[in-house]
Each structure stands twice: as structure tokens, then as C-alpha cells.
Amino acid sequence: MPFARIACNVAIDQLRHEVEQLLLLNLQQPWVDHVNRHDYVGKWDVLPLRCQQQFVDAHPILQGFSIAAGDKWENLPVLEHCPHIKSIFAQLHCPVKAARLMRLAAGAEIKPHRDQGLGMEFGEARLHVPIHTSAAVSFLVDNQRIPMNAGELWYFNADQTHEVYNRGDEDRINLVIDCVVNDWLREKIQRGAVSE
């Protein structure tokens, strides 16, 4: 299944307020450009929120993009400003690994690519909560458009080819959460499967 909407209580106005506060704190916790530069055109950057424990005091690139093995994950200090984001984590009755805000600038695009092994059938799940988005943003998985709206929680199979186009005038910002698939999450994903 390429994608599914998962029931979750998201107060979008509160979430947007937290993101605006983080944007104001940019100097203390900088956003970092996505490291896979050949996979996108334009500006695509990340603000790490949760990372492997061994990288809590490391450079944000390691916090946001580490490929090292590890099973101990920890919230970064920036989450002290984000009680609603933490409440979203608390609604997930599965182990939460990495979390970050991902911003795709107006006019930018993420080229078709795969994140191998990142899908429910491999025991890993990537979840998205659109925070700032518009009808001009197209998020495609296996050539199917995910009908994401602000404040919704979505799973998508990142092991399948996916791409994103921001043809709008404003940046798109999503909360992105990587989780371990357990029975609870598997059932939520299967229940929320969407077919177009």
C-alpha cells in the first residue's frame, strides 16, 4: 500500500504557532540543507527535532541525517518549545525514532527517488503531518497523489518511488516522523489505506 491517513488529534493552529516560534529561533537552532543534493532542485532543508542519542550534542547534519546504526533516540532541546509536537509523538503507540521539520521552498521539487527499506513491510514507517501546505503542492508515491491537507497524519511507503513538487508561492513545511512498525501502527495504517 503506497499511503494511508492515520487518525490523530492535531491542533493545526497550535502546531503552526510552534513552527513560527522555531523559525524565530533559527539562529540558535539552524535549519540545514538536505544532504541528498542530487535528489532535489531549489531549496529543501531540515530542522532536526529528535535524533539518535549519540548525536544529541553533534552537528545538526548528524542529528538530521545520520545513517549509523542505533536504537536509542532522544528529543533535542528545541522540542522544549514544542508541547504540541510532543503531544503528537505521545499519540503514537509505537517507538518513535527520528523526527524533523522539513521545508520545501516555493518553486522547489524533490526528484523521484526511493528510500530503500523504509516501508511498513520492512518494519519502518515514515509519517508526515503537513503544517504549511497548499493545493499547489503535489506529493506523489508510485505516481499516485497523496491528498494531504494541513493537520492530517499520513503514512507513505518511502521504499516506493516518490516525488514532491511545490508549485506554490509559499514554503511547504511538514513534520516528518520515522517510527518502528508494531501491531498498533500496522493496524492504523491498514485501516487508513486510501485508494484513488
XYZ file of N, CA and C in Angstrom:
588
model
N 0.846 -1.174 0.000
C 0.000 0.000 0.000
C 0.891 1.236 0.000
N 0.657 2.150 -0.927
C 1.561 3.304 -1.031
C 1.375 4.356 0.052
N 0.127 4.548 0.560
C -0.068 5.567 1.593
C -1.374 5.341 2.335
N -1.461 5.961 3.516
C -2.654 5.823 4.354
C -2.754 7.022 5.284
N -3.986 7.452 5.537
C -4.220 8.513 6.518
C -4.487 7.861 7.870
N -3.829 8.377 8.899
C -3.933 7.822 10.247
C -4.660 8.825 11.134
N -5.631 8.341 11.886
C -6.364 9.223 12.797
C -5.422 9.762 13.867
N -5.450 11.072 14.064
C -4.587 11.726 15.047
C -5.187 13.086 15.381
N -5.083 13.482 16.628
C -5.595 14.774 17.065
C -4.497 15.822 16.893
N -4.603 16.627 15.842
C -3.625 17.677 15.557
C -4.341 19.021 15.589
N -3.896 19.889 16.477
C -4.420 21.260 16.532
C -3.537 22.105 15.619
N -3.976 22.288 14.375
C -3.112 22.889 13.361
C -2.689 24.309 13.726
N -3.557 25.101 14.320
C -3.163 26.463 14.688
C -2.062 26.455 15.738
N -2.177 25.569 16.704
C -1.147 25.448 17.738
C 0.164 24.956 17.124
N 0.066 23.991 16.221
C 1.255 23.461 15.557
C 1.935 24.544 14.724
N 1.158 25.310 13.994
C 1.737 26.403 13.199
C 2.400 27.448 14.091
N 1.795 27.743 15.234
C 2.398 28.701 16.165
C 3.761 28.194 16.642
N 3.845 26.904 16.977
C 5.129 26.348 17.412
C 6.176 26.448 16.310
N 5.782 26.164 15.081
C 6.730 26.262 13.963
C 7.174 27.704 13.762
N 6.252 28.650 13.874
C 6.632 30.065 13.747
C 7.640 30.450 14.823
N 7.454 29.951 16.036
C 8.414 30.226 17.109
C 9.776 29.622 16.781
N 9.788 28.427 16.208
C 11.056 27.802 15.824
C 11.739 28.579 14.708
N 10.965 29.123 13.791
C 11.557 29.937 12.728
C 12.214 31.179 13.318
N 11.634 31.738 14.371
C 12.237 32.895 15.038
C 13.506 32.517 15.792
N 13.603 31.266 16.240
C 14.784 30.782 16.961
C 15.873 30.277 16.021
N 15.736 30.531 14.750
C 16.616 29.971 13.724
C 18.098 30.125 14.040
N 18.511 31.222 14.638
C 19.931 31.432 14.912
C 20.454 30.455 15.954
N 19.618 30.065 16.913
C 20.062 29.140 17.951
C 20.015 27.691 17.469
N 19.097 27.371 16.615
C 18.965 26.014 16.081
C 18.757 26.127 14.573
N 19.847 26.167 13.810
C 19.705 26.412 12.368
C 19.126 25.221 11.603
N 18.373 25.556 10.563
C 17.931 24.559 9.601
C 19.147 24.208 8.752
N 19.229 22.966 8.309
C 20.352 22.526 7.480
C 19.821 22.021 6.147
N 20.573 22.307 5.082
C 20.183 21.826 3.760
C 20.157 20.302 3.747
N 19.198 19.755 3.015
C 19.128 18.302 2.873
C 20.414 17.820 2.212
N 20.960 16.710 2.702
C 22.265 16.247 2.231
C 22.226 15.576 0.861
N 21.086 15.069 0.431
C 20.996 14.398 -0.874
C 20.738 15.419 -1.972
N 21.742 16.234 -2.259
C 21.576 17.370 -3.168
C 21.186 16.969 -4.591
N 21.535 15.770 -5.021
C 21.166 15.351 -6.383
C 19.692 14.950 -6.475
N 19.000 14.863 -5.318
C 17.596 14.440 -5.314
C 16.604 15.590 -5.332
N 17.083 16.831 -5.403
C 16.133 17.946 -5.405
C 16.666 19.137 -6.178
N 15.734 20.012 -6.544
C 16.036 21.263 -7.240
C 15.425 22.375 -6.401
N 16.181 23.431 -6.142
C 15.690 24.518 -5.299
C 16.186 24.340 -3.881
N 15.411 24.792 -2.931
C 15.805 24.756 -1.517
C 14.961 23.733 -0.769
N 15.641 22.809 -0.071
C 14.991 21.803 0.763
C 15.831 21.679 2.014
N 15.282 22.057 3.160
C 16.073 21.995 4.380
C 15.293 21.380 5.531
N 16.027 21.130 6.609
C 15.531 20.298 7.696
C 15.893 20.923 9.040
N 14.984 20.815 10.000
C 15.265 21.178 11.389
C 15.088 19.916 12.229
N 16.193 19.302 12.686
C 16.072 18.088 13.497
C 15.375 18.377 14.828
N 14.481 17.462 15.226
C 13.757 17.568 16.490
C 14.072 16.408 17.429
N 14.422 15.279 16.842
C 14.700 14.058 17.601
C 15.745 13.280 16.812
N 16.732 12.725 17.519
C 17.813 12.030 16.810
C 18.351 10.893 17.668
N 19.306 10.166 17.104
C 19.964 9.120 17.869
C 20.687 9.757 19.051
N 20.620 9.075 20.176
C 21.168 9.617 21.420
C 22.627 10.044 21.273
N 23.424 9.298 20.533
C 24.850 9.621 20.421
C 25.115 10.920 19.662
N 24.078 11.479 18.984
C 24.275 12.703 18.208
C 23.565 13.926 18.795
N 23.064 13.824 20.014
C 22.335 14.943 20.619
C 23.187 16.208 20.663
N 24.468 16.076 20.927
C 25.356 17.244 21.006
C 26.189 17.431 19.742
N 25.856 16.729 18.681
C 26.626 16.786 17.434
C 26.084 17.868 16.507
N 26.728 18.006 15.361
C 26.297 18.954 14.336
C 24.898 18.561 13.841
N 24.044 19.547 13.505
C 22.691 19.231 13.025
C 22.648 18.299 11.811
N 23.698 18.262 11.008
C 23.702 17.324 9.875
C 23.652 15.888 10.392
N 24.441 15.587 11.430
C 24.396 14.241 12.006
C 23.070 13.992 12.716
N 22.510 15.018 13.332
C 21.223 14.861 14.008
C 20.105 14.563 13.011
N 20.168 15.182 11.847
C 19.091 15.050 10.878
C 19.250 13.946 9.867
N 20.490 13.492 9.648
C 20.711 12.572 8.527
C 21.606 11.393 8.851
N 21.817 11.092 10.099
C 22.727 10.009 10.447
C 22.238 8.681 9.888
N 23.175 7.913 9.343
C 22.841 6.575 8.848
C 23.469 5.499 9.733
N 24.087 5.932 10.833
C 24.690 4.979 11.760
C 23.599 4.154 12.436
N 23.958 2.925 12.761
C 23.009 2.069 13.470
C 22.873 2.555 14.909
N 21.711 2.442 15.429
C 21.467 2.830 16.814
C 19.999 2.666 17.139
N 19.718 2.314 18.393
C 18.318 2.121 18.759
C 17.889 2.998 19.921
N 18.745 3.929 20.326
C 18.387 4.863 21.391
C 18.190 6.244 20.781
N 16.969 6.756 20.933
C 16.588 8.027 20.324
C 16.197 9.004 21.414
N 16.441 10.295 21.160
C 16.200 11.297 22.191
C 15.705 12.597 21.561
N 14.796 13.262 22.271
C 14.346 14.578 21.829
C 15.487 15.571 21.944
N 15.566 16.490 20.996
C 16.553 17.564 21.053
C 16.000 18.721 21.882
N 16.869 19.566 22.427
C 16.407 20.674 23.274
C 15.380 21.583 22.608
N 15.421 21.705 21.294
C 14.472 22.568 20.593
C 13.020 22.155 20.868
N 12.795 20.883 21.190
C 11.433 20.413 21.461
C 10.866 20.944 22.773
N 11.700 21.551 23.602
C 11.186 22.187 24.822
C 10.193 23.292 24.474
N 10.298 23.842 23.263
C 9.408 24.908 22.792
C 8.181 24.357 22.066
N 8.014 23.028 22.047
C 7.013 22.414 21.169
C 6.129 21.398 21.889
N 5.313 21.826 22.846
C 4.474 20.845 23.549
C 3.475 20.133 22.634
N 2.980 20.809 21.591
C 2.008 20.131 20.729
C 2.685 19.068 19.865
N 3.881 19.354 19.383
C 4.604 18.318 18.629
C 4.831 17.107 19.526
N 5.227 17.341 20.772
C 5.422 16.221 21.700
C 4.109 15.482 21.958
N 2.984 16.198 21.949
C 1.692 15.521 22.143
C 1.355 14.629 20.947
N 1.816 15.011 19.765
C 1.626 14.148 18.585
C 2.441 12.873 18.756
N 3.696 13.005 19.199
C 4.513 11.812 19.468
C 3.800 10.898 20.474
N 3.218 11.504 21.513
C 2.570 10.720 22.574
C 1.359 9.944 22.060
N 0.748 10.409 20.980
C -0.402 9.700 20.403
C 0.016 8.477 19.592
N 1.294 8.382 19.290
C 1.808 7.260 18.507
C 2.204 6.147 19.474
N 1.457 5.079 19.479
C 1.718 3.971 20.395
C 2.675 2.974 19.747
N 3.781 3.532 19.263
C 4.846 2.755 18.638
C 6.153 3.499 18.926
N 7.301 2.825 18.815
C 8.569 3.512 19.061
C 8.828 4.599 18.007
N 9.069 5.818 18.483
C 9.393 6.945 17.605
C 10.909 7.047 17.512
N 11.399 7.069 16.295
C 12.840 7.196 16.071
C 13.155 8.664 15.786
N 13.482 8.996 14.562
C 13.843 10.367 14.196
C 12.594 11.206 13.964
N 12.743 12.513 14.195
C 11.679 13.460 13.856
C 12.338 14.762 13.441
N 11.708 15.447 12.490
C 12.272 16.696 11.988
C 11.180 17.480 11.275
N 11.425 18.760 11.138
C 10.612 19.583 10.255
C 11.334 19.627 8.928
N 10.606 19.464 7.839
C 11.199 19.513 6.508
C 10.494 20.608 5.720
N 11.313 21.501 5.174
C 10.784 22.662 4.448
C 11.217 22.573 2.986
N 10.233 22.594 2.100
C 10.482 22.623 0.658
C 10.062 24.003 0.177
N 11.031 24.765 -0.286
C 10.781 26.162 -0.655
C 9.832 26.265 -1.844
N 9.192 27.405 -1.934
C 8.331 27.699 -3.080
C 9.127 27.504 -4.362
N 8.544 26.803 -5.323
C 9.190 26.561 -6.609
C 10.163 25.396 -6.620
N 10.412 24.771 -5.477
C 11.374 23.664 -5.405
C 10.683 22.334 -5.689
N 11.497 21.334 -5.970
C 10.959 19.993 -6.196
C 11.927 18.946 -5.685
N 11.362 17.855 -5.204
C 12.131 16.681 -4.811
C 11.957 15.680 -5.940
N 13.066 15.310 -6.552
C 13.019 14.424 -7.714
C 12.591 13.011 -7.311
N 12.081 12.247 -8.281
C 11.700 10.866 -7.979
C 12.883 10.083 -7.406
N 12.652 9.431 -6.275
C 13.686 8.635 -5.622
C 13.021 7.645 -4.676
N 13.828 6.739 -4.128
C 13.356 5.763 -3.146
C 14.256 5.826 -1.923
N 13.672 5.589 -0.765
C 14.430 5.401 0.474
C 14.326 3.911 0.790
N 15.292 3.157 0.294
C 15.194 1.702 0.341
C 15.085 1.187 1.776
N 14.134 0.282 1.954
C 13.917 -0.344 3.251
C 13.063 0.462 4.210
N 12.517 1.598 3.751
C 11.710 2.444 4.632
C 10.235 2.305 4.248
N 9.655 1.206 4.707
C 8.253 0.915 4.443
C 7.736 -0.054 5.490
N 6.434 -0.126 5.617
C 5.813 -0.956 6.647
C 6.292 -2.405 6.578
N 6.435 -2.933 5.370
C 6.833 -4.335 5.232
C 8.255 -4.601 5.706
N 9.049 -3.537 5.907
C 10.414 -3.662 6.412
C 10.499 -3.316 7.902
N 9.351 -3.027 8.519
C 9.333 -2.709 9.941
C 9.599 -1.250 10.267
N 9.630 -0.394 9.236
C 9.884 1.038 9.423
C 8.746 1.822 8.771
N 8.390 2.946 9.368
C 7.331 3.778 8.790
C 7.744 5.237 8.839
N 7.466 5.947 7.765
C 7.662 7.404 7.722
C 6.286 8.053 7.714
N 6.081 8.945 8.673
C 4.812 9.653 8.816
C 5.019 11.132 8.539
N 4.025 11.757 7.933
C 4.063 13.193 7.624
C 2.835 13.878 8.204
N 3.047 15.057 8.780
C 1.961 15.957 9.151
C 2.215 17.265 8.413
N 1.466 17.568 7.354
C 1.623 18.866 6.698
C 1.223 19.988 7.664
N 2.074 21.003 7.734
C 1.813 22.148 8.607
C 1.487 23.372 7.758
N 2.390 23.702 6.864
C 2.155 24.762 5.872
C 2.175 24.080 4.510
N 1.056 24.087 3.823
C 0.960 23.446 2.519
C -0.116 24.163 1.716
N -0.288 23.760 0.484
C -1.322 24.363 -0.362
C -1.699 23.372 -1.456
N -2.722 23.727 -2.216
C -3.137 22.890 -3.341
C -2.066 22.840 -4.421
N -1.105 23.761 -4.371
C -0.032 23.799 -5.365
C 1.102 22.830 -5.035
N 0.998 22.118 -3.911
C 1.988 21.104 -3.544
C 1.461 19.745 -3.979
N 2.266 19.021 -4.746
C 1.911 17.664 -5.177
C 2.909 16.690 -4.580
N 2.419 15.732 -3.799
C 3.243 14.690 -3.189
C 2.789 13.379 -3.812
N 3.660 12.761 -4.605
C 3.305 11.554 -5.350
C 4.099 10.356 -4.849
N 3.417 9.232 -4.691
C 4.042 7.960 -4.362
C 3.568 6.957 -5.397
N 4.524 6.341 -6.085
C 4.180 5.369 -7.123
C 3.194 5.990 -8.118
N 3.452 7.244 -8.484
C 2.648 8.027 -9.433
C 1.225 8.319 -8.952
N 0.952 8.146 -7.672
C -0.359 8.476 -7.108
C -0.204 9.681 -6.180
N -1.081 10.648 -6.335
C -1.021 11.849 -5.493
C -1.623 11.553 -4.125
N -0.869 11.882 -3.065
C -1.404 11.756 -1.708
C -2.222 13.013 -1.430
N -3.491 12.861 -1.055
C -4.331 14.042 -0.829
C -4.119 14.655 0.559
N -2.870 15.027 0.850
C -2.512 15.565 2.171
C -3.062 16.967 2.377
N -3.662 17.181 3.529
C -4.096 18.512 3.946
C -3.413 18.859 5.260
N -3.319 20.134 5.550
C -2.686 20.582 6.786
C -3.382 19.963 7.993
N -2.570 19.487 8.929
C -3.096 18.935 10.169
C -3.475 17.472 10.120
N -3.238 16.797 9.005
C -3.524 15.369 8.890
C -2.229 14.578 9.062
N -2.346 13.366 9.582
C -1.201 12.474 9.745
C -1.261 11.410 8.657
N -0.171 11.289 7.901
C -0.117 10.362 6.774
C 1.100 9.451 6.867
N 0.890 8.185 6.540
C 1.978 7.235 6.290
C 2.158 7.154 4.789
N 3.411 7.053 4.350
C 3.621 6.666 2.957
C 4.794 5.711 2.888
N 4.752 4.816 1.923
C 5.801 3.824 1.743
C 6.964 4.488 1.011
N 7.969 4.910 1.777
C 9.112 5.620 1.197
C 10.026 4.693 0.410
N 9.809 3.375 0.513
C 10.568 2.431 -0.303
C 10.103 2.474 -1.754
N 8.906 2.986 -1.984
C 8.415 3.156 -3.351
C 8.869 4.514 -3.886
N 8.921 4.633 -5.191
C 9.342 5.893 -5.805
C 8.381 7.001 -5.406
N 8.962 8.093 -4.916
C 8.140 9.235 -4.514
C 8.817 10.530 -4.925
N 8.008 11.577 -5.053
C 8.481 12.884 -5.514
C 7.524 13.951 -5.003
N 8.036 15.175 -4.874
C 7.218 16.278 -4.366
C 7.510 17.520 -5.194
N 6.462 18.251 -5.531
C 6.588 19.497 -6.294
C 5.865 20.600 -5.538
N 6.575 21.683 -5.252
C 5.939 22.844 -4.631
C 5.836 23.927 -5.688
N 4.717 23.971 -6.359
C 4.500 24.955 -7.423
C 3.823 26.218 -6.889
N 3.761 26.328 -5.571
C 3.119 27.475 -4.943
C 4.083 28.620 -4.690
N 3.558 29.656 -4.043
C 4.333 30.851 -3.724
C 4.857 30.843 -2.296
N 4.513 29.827 -1.518
C 4.936 29.756 -0.122
C 5.646 28.433 0.136
N 6.533 28.441 1.130
C 7.240 27.225 1.504
C 6.270 26.195 2.079
N 6.538 24.939 1.785
C 5.800 23.833 2.394
C 6.627 23.345 3.581
N 5.994 23.177 4.750
C 6.679 22.638 5.925
C 5.861 21.467 6.451
N 6.523 20.313 6.587
C 5.900 19.117 7.149
C 6.669 18.670 8.382
N 5.948 18.137 9.360
C 6.555 17.390 10.450
C 6.719 15.965 9.940
N 7.945 15.437 10.007
C 8.235 14.099 9.488
C 8.747 13.247 10.646
N 8.119 12.100 10.838
C 8.414 11.228 11.969
C 8.700 9.826 11.442
N 9.840 9.262 11.836
C 10.162 7.880 11.492
C 9.889 7.006 12.711
N 9.183 5.901 12.492
C 8.735 5.027 13.584
C 9.075 3.575 13.279
N 9.063 2.782 14.339
C 9.133 1.334 14.207
C 7.699 0.828 14.081
N 7.467 -0.038 13.113
C 6.122 -0.592 12.918
C 5.870 -1.681 13.963
N 4.790 -1.518 14.695
C 4.325 -2.557 15.613
C 2.876 -2.882 15.240
N 2.235 -3.737 16.014
C 0.861 -4.132 15.675
C -0.080 -2.936 15.664
N 0.078 -2.013 16.627
C -0.789 -0.833 16.693
C -0.676 -0.009 15.412
N 0.562 0.301 14.997
C 0.748 1.141 13.812
C 0.316 0.408 12.545
N 0.631 -0.869 12.451
C 0.219 -1.650 11.276
C -1.307 -1.602 11.111
N -2.031 -1.767 12.216
C -3.499 -1.731 12.157
C -3.994 -0.346 11.741
N -3.378 0.722 12.267
C -3.773 2.089 11.905
C -3.525 2.352 10.422
N -2.382 1.885 9.918
C -2.061 2.083 8.500
C -3.049 1.310 7.629
N -3.306 0.058 7.970
C -4.228 -0.749 7.170
C -5.641 -0.174 7.200
N -6.060 0.341 8.342
C -7.394 0.934 8.454
C -7.494 2.234 7.651
N -6.394 2.966 7.538
C -6.420 4.264 6.864
C -6.042 4.238 5.401
N -5.860 3.047 4.829
C -5.448 2.950 3.427
C -6.407 3.713 2.528
N -5.832 4.466 1.608
C -6.609 5.297 0.685
C -6.370 4.786 -0.722
N -7.432 4.652 -1.492
C -7.271 4.305 -2.906
C -7.919 5.397 -3.730
N -7.213 5.807 -4.771
C -7.749 6.873 -5.630
C -8.103 6.301 -6.980
